[in-house]
Short mmCIF file of N, CA and C and ligand atoms in Angstrom, two decimals:
data_model
loop_
_atom_site.label_atom_id
_atom_site.label_comp_id
_atom_site.label_asym_id
_atom_site.label_seq_id
_atom_site.Cartn_x
_atom_site.Cartn_y
_atom_site.Cartn_z
N MET C 1 0.85 -1.20 0.00
CA MET C 1 0.00 0.00 0.00
C MET C 1 0.88 1.25 0.00
N ALA C 2 0.66 2.11 -0.93
CA ALA C 2 1.47 3.35 -0.98
C ALA C 2 1.20 4.20 0.25
N ASN C 3 2.21 4.90 0.67
CA ASN C 3 2.09 5.77 1.84
C ASN C 3 1.74 7.18 1.38
N THR C 4 0.60 7.68 1.83
CA THR C 4 0.21 9.06 1.46
C THR C 4 0.71 10.01 2.54
N LEU C 5 1.44 11.01 2.12
CA LEU C 5 1.96 11.98 3.09
C LEU C 5 0.78 12.72 3.73
N PRO C 6 0.77 12.79 5.05
CA PRO C 6 -0.36 13.46 5.70
C PRO C 6 -0.28 14.99 5.60
N THR C 7 -1.37 15.62 5.90
CA THR C 7 -1.42 17.09 5.92
C THR C 7 -1.60 17.52 7.37
N SER C 8 -0.66 18.27 7.88
CA SER C 8 -0.74 18.71 9.29
C SER C 8 -1.78 19.80 9.47
N PRO C 9 -2.40 19.85 10.65
CA PRO C 9 -3.33 20.95 10.91
C PRO C 9 -2.59 22.27 11.06
N LEU C 10 -3.35 23.34 11.01
CA LEU C 10 -2.75 24.67 11.17
C LEU C 10 -2.11 24.82 12.54
N ASP C 11 -1.11 25.64 12.59
CA ASP C 11 -0.38 25.90 13.82
C ASP C 11 -0.62 27.39 14.15
N PRO C 12 -0.75 27.74 15.44
CA PRO C 12 -0.95 29.17 15.76
C PRO C 12 0.22 30.03 15.31
N ASN C 13 1.38 29.39 15.06
CA ASN C 13 2.54 30.17 14.58
C ASN C 13 2.54 30.38 13.07
N ASP C 14 1.63 29.71 12.36
CA ASP C 14 1.57 29.91 10.90
C ASP C 14 1.11 31.34 10.61
N ARG C 15 1.84 31.98 9.71
CA ARG C 15 1.45 33.35 9.34
C ARG C 15 1.30 33.43 7.82
N PHE C 16 0.31 34.19 7.40
CA PHE C 16 0.02 34.32 5.98
C PHE C 16 0.18 35.77 5.55
N ALA C 17 0.91 35.97 4.45
CA ALA C 17 0.98 37.31 3.85
C ALA C 17 0.14 37.29 2.58
N ILE C 18 -0.59 38.36 2.38
CA ILE C 18 -1.36 38.49 1.13
C ILE C 18 -0.86 39.75 0.42
N VAL C 19 -0.41 39.59 -0.81
CA VAL C 19 0.01 40.73 -1.62
C VAL C 19 -1.05 40.92 -2.69
N VAL C 20 -1.66 42.09 -2.70
CA VAL C 20 -2.82 42.30 -3.59
C VAL C 20 -2.65 43.60 -4.39
N ALA C 21 -2.99 43.52 -5.67
CA ALA C 21 -2.80 44.67 -6.57
C ALA C 21 -4.01 45.62 -6.56
N GLU C 22 -3.70 46.91 -6.60
CA GLU C 22 -4.77 47.93 -6.64
C GLU C 22 -5.41 48.03 -8.03
N TRP C 23 -4.66 47.70 -9.05
CA TRP C 23 -5.18 47.79 -10.42
C TRP C 23 -6.39 46.86 -10.53
N ASN C 24 -7.50 47.36 -11.13
CA ASN C 24 -8.77 46.60 -11.17
C ASN C 24 -9.25 46.27 -9.76
N ARG C 25 -9.23 47.30 -8.94
CA ARG C 25 -9.52 47.15 -7.51
C ARG C 25 -10.90 46.54 -7.23
N SER C 26 -11.89 46.84 -8.08
CA SER C 26 -13.23 46.28 -7.82
C SER C 26 -13.17 44.75 -7.83
N ILE C 27 -12.25 44.20 -8.62
CA ILE C 27 -12.08 42.74 -8.68
C ILE C 27 -11.17 42.26 -7.55
N THR C 28 -10.05 42.94 -7.38
CA THR C 28 -9.05 42.42 -6.43
C THR C 28 -9.55 42.52 -4.98
N THR C 29 -10.42 43.50 -4.71
CA THR C 29 -11.01 43.58 -3.37
C THR C 29 -11.83 42.33 -3.08
N LYS C 30 -12.54 41.85 -4.09
CA LYS C 30 -13.36 40.63 -3.90
C LYS C 30 -12.46 39.40 -3.74
N LEU C 31 -11.36 39.37 -4.49
CA LEU C 31 -10.43 38.25 -4.34
C LEU C 31 -9.87 38.24 -2.92
N LEU C 32 -9.54 39.44 -2.43
CA LEU C 32 -9.00 39.56 -1.07
C LEU C 32 -10.04 39.12 -0.03
N GLU C 33 -11.27 39.57 -0.21
CA GLU C 33 -12.33 39.18 0.74
C GLU C 33 -12.49 37.65 0.75
N GLY C 34 -12.45 37.05 -0.43
CA GLY C 34 -12.58 35.59 -0.53
C GLY C 34 -11.43 34.90 0.19
N ALA C 35 -10.22 35.40 -0.01
CA ALA C 35 -9.04 34.78 0.63
C ALA C 35 -9.14 34.91 2.15
N LEU C 36 -9.51 36.10 2.61
CA LEU C 36 -9.59 36.32 4.07
C LEU C 36 -10.67 35.44 4.70
N GLU C 37 -11.82 35.37 4.04
CA GLU C 37 -12.91 34.53 4.58
C GLU C 37 -12.48 33.07 4.68
N THR C 38 -11.80 32.59 3.65
CA THR C 38 -11.38 31.18 3.64
C THR C 38 -10.34 30.91 4.73
N LEU C 39 -9.40 31.80 4.88
CA LEU C 39 -8.38 31.61 5.92
C LEU C 39 -9.03 31.62 7.30
N GLN C 40 -9.91 32.60 7.51
CA GLN C 40 -10.53 32.72 8.83
C GLN C 40 -11.47 31.55 9.11
N ALA C 41 -12.15 31.06 8.07
CA ALA C 41 -13.03 29.89 8.27
C ALA C 41 -12.22 28.66 8.65
N ALA C 42 -10.95 28.63 8.25
CA ALA C 42 -10.08 27.49 8.59
C ALA C 42 -9.44 27.67 9.96
N GLY C 43 -9.72 28.79 10.61
CA GLY C 43 -9.19 29.00 11.97
C GLY C 43 -8.01 29.94 12.06
N VAL C 44 -7.65 30.56 10.95
CA VAL C 44 -6.53 31.53 10.99
C VAL C 44 -7.06 32.84 11.59
N GLU C 45 -6.37 33.32 12.62
CA GLU C 45 -6.79 34.58 13.27
C GLU C 45 -6.34 35.77 12.42
N GLU C 46 -7.05 36.89 12.57
CA GLU C 46 -6.66 38.11 11.84
C GLU C 46 -5.21 38.50 12.13
N THR C 47 -4.80 38.25 13.36
CA THR C 47 -3.42 38.62 13.76
C THR C 47 -2.36 37.77 13.07
N GLN C 48 -2.78 36.68 12.43
CA GLN C 48 -1.83 35.82 11.71
C GLN C 48 -1.75 36.19 10.23
N ILE C 49 -2.46 37.27 9.84
CA ILE C 49 -2.52 37.64 8.42
C ILE C 49 -2.05 39.08 8.24
N ASP C 50 -1.11 39.30 7.32
CA ASP C 50 -0.70 40.65 6.94
C ASP C 50 -1.05 40.86 5.46
N VAL C 51 -1.58 42.04 5.15
CA VAL C 51 -1.97 42.34 3.77
C VAL C 51 -1.14 43.52 3.26
N ALA C 52 -0.56 43.37 2.07
CA ALA C 52 0.20 44.48 1.46
C ALA C 52 -0.43 44.81 0.10
N TRP C 53 -0.83 46.06 -0.06
CA TRP C 53 -1.38 46.52 -1.34
C TRP C 53 -0.23 47.06 -2.20
N VAL C 54 -0.21 46.66 -3.46
CA VAL C 54 0.80 47.18 -4.40
C VAL C 54 0.05 47.83 -5.57
N PRO C 55 0.72 48.72 -6.33
CA PRO C 55 -0.01 49.43 -7.39
C PRO C 55 -0.63 48.51 -8.44
N GLY C 56 0.17 47.59 -8.97
CA GLY C 56 -0.36 46.69 -10.00
C GLY C 56 0.28 45.32 -9.88
N SER C 57 -0.17 44.40 -10.69
CA SER C 57 0.35 43.01 -10.60
C SER C 57 1.85 42.95 -10.84
N TRP C 58 2.35 43.86 -11.68
CA TRP C 58 3.80 43.87 -11.96
C TRP C 58 4.62 44.04 -10.68
N GLU C 59 4.08 44.75 -9.72
CA GLU C 59 4.81 45.03 -8.47
C GLU C 59 4.65 43.91 -7.43
N ILE C 60 3.84 42.90 -7.73
CA ILE C 60 3.62 41.83 -6.74
C ILE C 60 4.92 41.07 -6.40
N PRO C 61 5.70 40.63 -7.40
CA PRO C 61 6.84 39.77 -7.06
C PRO C 61 7.85 40.39 -6.10
N VAL C 62 8.18 41.66 -6.25
CA VAL C 62 9.21 42.23 -5.38
C VAL C 62 8.74 42.30 -3.93
N VAL C 63 7.47 42.58 -3.75
CA VAL C 63 6.94 42.65 -2.38
C VAL C 63 6.78 41.22 -1.82
N ALA C 64 6.34 40.31 -2.67
CA ALA C 64 6.23 38.90 -2.23
C ALA C 64 7.62 38.40 -1.82
N GLN C 65 8.61 38.76 -2.60
CA GLN C 65 9.99 38.32 -2.29
C GLN C 65 10.45 38.90 -0.95
N ARG C 66 10.22 40.19 -0.77
CA ARG C 66 10.65 40.85 0.47
C ARG C 66 10.00 40.18 1.69
N LEU C 67 8.70 39.91 1.57
CA LEU C 67 7.99 39.30 2.70
C LEU C 67 8.43 37.85 2.90
N ALA C 68 8.57 37.13 1.80
CA ALA C 68 8.93 35.71 1.90
C ALA C 68 10.32 35.53 2.51
N GLN C 69 11.22 36.46 2.23
CA GLN C 69 12.59 36.34 2.73
C GLN C 69 12.71 36.54 4.24
N THR C 70 11.68 37.09 4.86
CA THR C 70 11.77 37.38 6.29
C THR C 70 11.71 36.13 7.17
N ASP C 71 11.22 35.02 6.59
CA ASP C 71 11.03 33.79 7.38
C ASP C 71 9.88 33.93 8.38
N LYS C 72 9.12 35.02 8.23
CA LYS C 72 8.03 35.29 9.16
C LYS C 72 6.74 34.58 8.71
N TYR C 73 6.67 34.27 7.41
CA TYR C 73 5.42 33.74 6.85
C TYR C 73 5.56 32.29 6.40
N THR C 74 4.48 31.53 6.61
CA THR C 74 4.46 30.14 6.12
C THR C 74 3.95 30.09 4.68
N SER C 75 3.32 31.18 4.24
CA SER C 75 2.83 31.21 2.87
C SER C 75 2.59 32.67 2.45
N VAL C 76 2.75 32.92 1.16
CA VAL C 76 2.45 34.26 0.62
C VAL C 76 1.43 34.06 -0.51
N ILE C 77 0.30 34.72 -0.36
CA ILE C 77 -0.78 34.59 -1.35
C ILE C 77 -0.79 35.86 -2.22
N CYS C 78 -0.68 35.69 -3.52
CA CYS C 78 -0.60 36.85 -4.42
C CYS C 78 -1.90 36.99 -5.22
N LEU C 79 -2.50 38.15 -5.15
CA LEU C 79 -3.80 38.36 -5.80
C LEU C 79 -3.74 39.56 -6.74
N GLY C 80 -4.28 39.39 -7.93
CA GLY C 80 -4.32 40.49 -8.90
C GLY C 80 -5.31 40.15 -10.00
N ALA C 81 -5.52 41.13 -10.87
CA ALA C 81 -6.42 40.90 -12.01
C ALA C 81 -5.84 41.60 -13.23
N VAL C 82 -5.35 40.80 -14.15
CA VAL C 82 -4.84 41.36 -15.41
C VAL C 82 -5.91 41.12 -16.47
N ILE C 83 -6.33 42.20 -17.11
CA ILE C 83 -7.39 42.08 -18.10
C ILE C 83 -6.85 42.55 -19.45
N ARG C 84 -7.01 41.71 -20.45
CA ARG C 84 -6.47 42.01 -21.78
C ARG C 84 -7.02 43.33 -22.32
N GLY C 85 -6.11 44.16 -22.84
CA GLY C 85 -6.55 45.42 -23.44
C GLY C 85 -6.33 45.35 -24.94
N GLU C 86 -6.05 46.51 -25.55
CA GLU C 86 -5.89 46.53 -27.01
C GLU C 86 -4.46 46.17 -27.41
N THR C 87 -3.53 46.24 -26.45
CA THR C 87 -2.13 45.95 -26.77
C THR C 87 -1.72 44.61 -26.15
N THR C 88 -0.45 44.27 -26.30
CA THR C 88 0.04 42.99 -25.77
C THR C 88 0.59 43.13 -24.34
N HIS C 89 0.26 44.25 -23.69
CA HIS C 89 0.77 44.51 -22.34
C HIS C 89 0.49 43.34 -21.39
N ASP C 90 -0.70 42.82 -21.48
CA ASP C 90 -1.10 41.74 -20.55
C ASP C 90 -0.20 40.52 -20.67
N LYS C 91 0.25 40.26 -21.91
CA LYS C 91 1.09 39.08 -22.15
C LYS C 91 2.40 39.19 -21.36
N TYR C 92 3.02 40.37 -21.43
CA TYR C 92 4.30 40.56 -20.72
C TYR C 92 4.09 40.53 -19.21
N LEU C 93 3.00 41.15 -18.80
CA LEU C 93 2.68 41.14 -17.36
C LEU C 93 2.49 39.70 -16.87
N ASN C 94 1.66 38.96 -17.56
CA ASN C 94 1.34 37.59 -17.11
C ASN C 94 2.57 36.69 -17.12
N GLN C 95 3.34 36.78 -18.20
CA GLN C 95 4.53 35.93 -18.29
C GLN C 95 5.54 36.29 -17.21
N GLY C 96 5.80 37.59 -17.08
CA GLY C 96 6.82 38.04 -16.13
C GLY C 96 6.44 37.71 -14.70
N VAL C 97 5.21 38.00 -14.34
CA VAL C 97 4.79 37.81 -12.95
C VAL C 97 4.65 36.33 -12.60
N SER C 98 4.07 35.55 -13.50
CA SER C 98 3.90 34.13 -13.18
C SER C 98 5.25 33.44 -13.03
N LEU C 99 6.17 33.74 -13.93
CA LEU C 99 7.49 33.11 -13.85
C LEU C 99 8.24 33.57 -12.59
N ALA C 100 8.16 34.85 -12.29
CA ALA C 100 8.85 35.37 -11.10
C ALA C 100 8.33 34.70 -9.84
N LEU C 101 7.03 34.52 -9.75
CA LEU C 101 6.46 33.92 -8.53
C LEU C 101 6.82 32.44 -8.42
N MET C 102 6.84 31.75 -9.55
CA MET C 102 7.23 30.33 -9.50
C MET C 102 8.70 30.21 -9.09
N GLU C 103 9.55 31.05 -9.66
CA GLU C 103 10.98 30.99 -9.32
C GLU C 103 11.20 31.31 -7.85
N LEU C 104 10.46 32.28 -7.38
CA LEU C 104 10.57 32.69 -5.97
C LEU C 104 10.15 31.56 -5.04
N SER C 105 9.05 30.92 -5.39
CA SER C 105 8.54 29.82 -4.58
C SER C 105 9.57 28.69 -4.48
N LEU C 106 10.19 28.36 -5.61
CA LEU C 106 11.18 27.28 -5.61
C LEU C 106 12.46 27.71 -4.91
N ALA C 107 12.89 28.95 -5.16
CA ALA C 107 14.15 29.42 -4.55
C ALA C 107 14.04 29.49 -3.03
N LEU C 108 12.89 29.91 -2.54
CA LEU C 108 12.75 30.08 -1.08
C LEU C 108 12.08 28.89 -0.41
N ASP C 109 11.67 27.91 -1.20
CA ASP C 109 11.05 26.71 -0.66
C ASP C 109 9.82 27.07 0.20
N LEU C 110 9.00 27.91 -0.37
CA LEU C 110 7.84 28.44 0.36
C LEU C 110 6.64 28.44 -0.57
N PRO C 111 5.45 28.08 -0.07
CA PRO C 111 4.30 28.17 -0.96
C PRO C 111 3.93 29.64 -1.25
N ILE C 112 4.14 30.02 -2.50
CA ILE C 112 3.78 31.37 -2.95
C ILE C 112 2.67 31.15 -3.97
N LEU C 113 1.47 31.58 -3.62
CA LEU C 113 0.29 31.22 -4.40
C LEU C 113 0.01 32.22 -5.51
N PHE C 114 -0.35 31.68 -6.67
CA PHE C 114 -0.62 32.51 -7.85
C PHE C 114 -2.13 32.72 -7.98
N GLY C 115 -2.61 33.82 -7.44
CA GLY C 115 -4.03 34.14 -7.51
C GLY C 115 -4.26 35.38 -8.36
N ILE C 116 -3.61 35.37 -9.51
CA ILE C 116 -3.75 36.53 -10.41
C ILE C 116 -4.59 36.11 -11.61
N LEU C 117 -5.73 36.76 -11.75
CA LEU C 117 -6.61 36.43 -12.88
C LEU C 117 -5.96 36.93 -14.16
N THR C 118 -6.07 36.14 -15.22
CA THR C 118 -5.52 36.55 -16.53
C THR C 118 -6.67 36.46 -17.52
N CYS C 119 -7.47 37.52 -17.55
CA CYS C 119 -8.76 37.45 -18.25
C CYS C 119 -8.77 38.17 -19.59
N GLU C 120 -9.68 37.69 -20.43
CA GLU C 120 -9.91 38.33 -21.74
C GLU C 120 -10.77 39.58 -21.58
N SER C 121 -11.57 39.62 -20.55
CA SER C 121 -12.53 40.72 -20.39
C SER C 121 -12.86 40.93 -18.92
N MET C 122 -13.42 42.11 -18.63
CA MET C 122 -13.87 42.40 -17.26
C MET C 122 -14.96 41.41 -16.85
N GLU C 123 -15.78 41.01 -17.81
CA GLU C 123 -16.85 40.06 -17.51
C GLU C 123 -16.28 38.74 -16.97
N GLN C 124 -15.24 38.26 -17.63
CA GLN C 124 -14.58 37.02 -17.15
C GLN C 124 -14.06 37.21 -15.73
N ALA C 125 -13.50 38.38 -15.47
CA ALA C 125 -12.93 38.65 -14.14
C ALA C 125 -14.04 38.67 -13.09
N ILE C 126 -15.17 39.30 -13.41
CA ILE C 126 -16.30 39.37 -12.47
C ILE C 126 -16.77 37.95 -12.12
N HIS C 127 -16.84 37.09 -13.13
CA HIS C 127 -17.27 35.70 -12.88
C HIS C 127 -16.34 34.96 -11.94
N ARG C 128 -15.05 35.35 -11.96
CA ARG C 128 -14.04 34.64 -11.15
C ARG C 128 -13.75 35.31 -9.81
N ALA C 129 -14.44 36.38 -9.54
CA ALA C 129 -14.22 37.10 -8.28
C ALA C 129 -15.52 37.08 -7.45
N GLY C 130 -16.05 35.88 -7.30
CA GLY C 130 -17.29 35.73 -6.52
C GLY C 130 -18.52 35.57 -7.40
N GLY C 131 -18.32 35.43 -8.70
CA GLY C 131 -19.45 35.24 -9.62
C GLY C 131 -19.69 33.76 -9.89
N ASN C 132 -20.15 33.46 -11.12
CA ASN C 132 -20.57 32.07 -11.38
C ASN C 132 -19.42 31.08 -11.62
N VAL C 133 -18.17 31.56 -11.56
CA VAL C 133 -17.04 30.62 -11.65
C VAL C 133 -16.29 30.60 -10.31
N GLY C 134 -16.97 31.03 -9.26
CA GLY C 134 -16.37 30.99 -7.92
C GLY C 134 -15.53 32.21 -7.60
N ASN C 135 -14.79 32.09 -6.52
CA ASN C 135 -13.89 33.19 -6.12
C ASN C 135 -12.47 32.63 -6.09
N LYS C 136 -11.67 33.08 -7.04
CA LYS C 136 -10.32 32.52 -7.18
C LYS C 136 -9.42 32.94 -6.02
N GLY C 137 -9.76 34.02 -5.34
CA GLY C 137 -8.99 34.40 -4.14
C GLY C 137 -9.21 33.39 -3.04
N SER C 138 -10.45 32.96 -2.90
CA SER C 138 -10.81 31.95 -1.92
C SER C 138 -10.13 30.62 -2.26
N GLU C 139 -10.18 30.24 -3.53
CA GLU C 139 -9.54 28.97 -3.95
C GLU C 139 -8.04 29.01 -3.72
N CYS C 140 -7.47 30.18 -3.92
CA CYS C 140 -6.03 30.35 -3.73
C CYS C 140 -5.68 30.17 -2.25
N ALA C 141 -6.50 30.71 -1.38
CA ALA C 141 -6.27 30.56 0.06
C ALA C 141 -6.41 29.10 0.48
N GLU C 142 -7.37 28.39 -0.13
CA GLU C 142 -7.52 26.96 0.16
C GLU C 142 -6.25 26.20 -0.23
N SER C 143 -5.69 26.56 -1.38
CA SER C 143 -4.45 25.92 -1.82
C SER C 143 -3.32 26.25 -0.86
N ALA C 144 -3.28 27.47 -0.39
CA ALA C 144 -2.23 27.86 0.56
C ALA C 144 -2.33 27.01 1.83
N LEU C 145 -3.54 26.83 2.33
CA LEU C 145 -3.74 26.03 3.54
C LEU C 145 -3.27 24.59 3.33
N LYS C 146 -3.62 24.03 2.16
CA LYS C 146 -3.22 22.65 1.87
C LYS C 146 -1.70 22.54 1.76
N MET C 147 -1.09 23.50 1.10
CA MET C 147 0.36 23.45 0.91
C MET C 147 1.12 23.60 2.22
N VAL C 148 0.63 24.49 3.07
CA VAL C 148 1.27 24.69 4.38
C VAL C 148 1.22 23.36 5.16
N GLY C 149 0.07 22.70 5.14
CA GLY C 149 -0.07 21.44 5.87
C GLY C 149 0.77 20.33 5.28
N LEU C 150 0.85 20.26 3.95
CA LEU C 150 1.60 19.19 3.28
C LEU C 150 3.11 19.38 3.42
N LEU C 151 3.57 20.61 3.25
CA LEU C 151 5.02 20.84 3.28
C LEU C 151 5.62 20.51 4.64
N LYS C 152 4.79 20.58 5.68
CA LYS C 152 5.29 20.21 7.02
C LYS C 152 5.66 18.73 7.07
N ASN C 153 5.10 17.94 6.13
CA ASN C 153 5.36 16.50 6.11
C ASN C 153 6.21 16.05 4.93
N CYS C 154 6.69 16.99 4.15
CA CYS C 154 7.58 16.63 3.04
C CYS C 154 9.00 16.70 3.54
N PRO C 155 9.73 15.58 3.46
CA PRO C 155 11.09 15.60 3.96
C PRO C 155 11.92 16.69 3.24
N ALA C 156 12.71 17.44 4.03
CA ALA C 156 13.58 18.46 3.43
C ALA C 156 14.97 17.87 3.33
N GLU C 157 15.47 17.55 2.19
CA GLU C 157 16.77 16.90 1.91
C GLU C 157 16.56 15.43 1.76
N1 RBF F 1 -1.91 45.89 -13.61
C1 RBF F 1 -2.77 44.91 -13.30
O1 RBF F 1 -2.69 44.36 -12.18
N2 RBF F 1 -3.73 44.52 -14.19
C2 RBF F 1 -3.86 45.05 -15.42
O2 RBF F 1 -4.75 44.65 -16.18
C3 RBF F 1 -2.93 46.06 -15.80
N3 RBF F 1 -2.97 46.59 -17.04
C4 RBF F 1 -2.07 47.51 -17.39
C5 RBF F 1 -2.09 48.04 -18.69
C6 RBF F 1 -1.15 49.00 -19.06
C7 RBF F 1 -1.16 49.53 -20.47
C8 RBF F 1 -0.20 49.46 -18.11
C9 RBF F 1 0.84 50.50 -18.49
C10 RBF F 1 -0.18 48.95 -16.85
C11 RBF F 1 -1.11 47.98 -16.45
N4 RBF F 1 -1.09 47.46 -15.16
C12 RBF F 1 -1.96 46.47 -14.84
C13 RBF F 1 -0.21 48.01 -14.10
C14 RBF F 1 1.09 47.24 -13.96
O3 RBF F 1 0.88 46.06 -13.19
C15 RBF F 1 2.13 48.12 -13.20
O4 RBF F 1 1.56 48.58 -11.99
C16 RBF F 1 2.57 49.33 -14.02
O5 RBF F 1 3.01 48.89 -15.29
C17 RBF F 1 3.72 50.08 -13.31
O6 RBF F 1 4.87 49.23 -13.17
#
């Protein structure tokens, strides 16, 4: 029988940082609300959560990196909404930010969650920020909780 690595329960010392972009604030506020509700429903106290607002999604990685490097947080949740415009700006934003966050997560061995919507339209974003496709901020927080619990049982080395 294969051995399934267990998931540890939350610890009062677990701390969560949320980095959220102001750009498309009507969407990102909902993503943040979803993330906060999910963390708190799982038993995370407000005092265990720090939120940092950045101007746009492009600025998320540097702040996520700064927070992740402190060793103060068990997870960093990144929230933003990139919506395609008339130019290819969104492509560079999405590629740059997604790659930076993945590299950061691997380099620091920390769950850094990618909760940045990459939408074709505002309508798509509304659906994913508490609309008929759920709340991706909330789903991102659920993933953070699972990763925090699992990594405690993944052998290091
Ligand atoms: N930031 C976002 O988080 N979502 C966007 O959809 C978005 N679109 C942008 C479109 C243009 C043309 C520009 C110049 C910036 C946009 N930004 C967006 C802001 C970006 O993340 C960053 O804050 C600025 O480029 C300053 O570095």
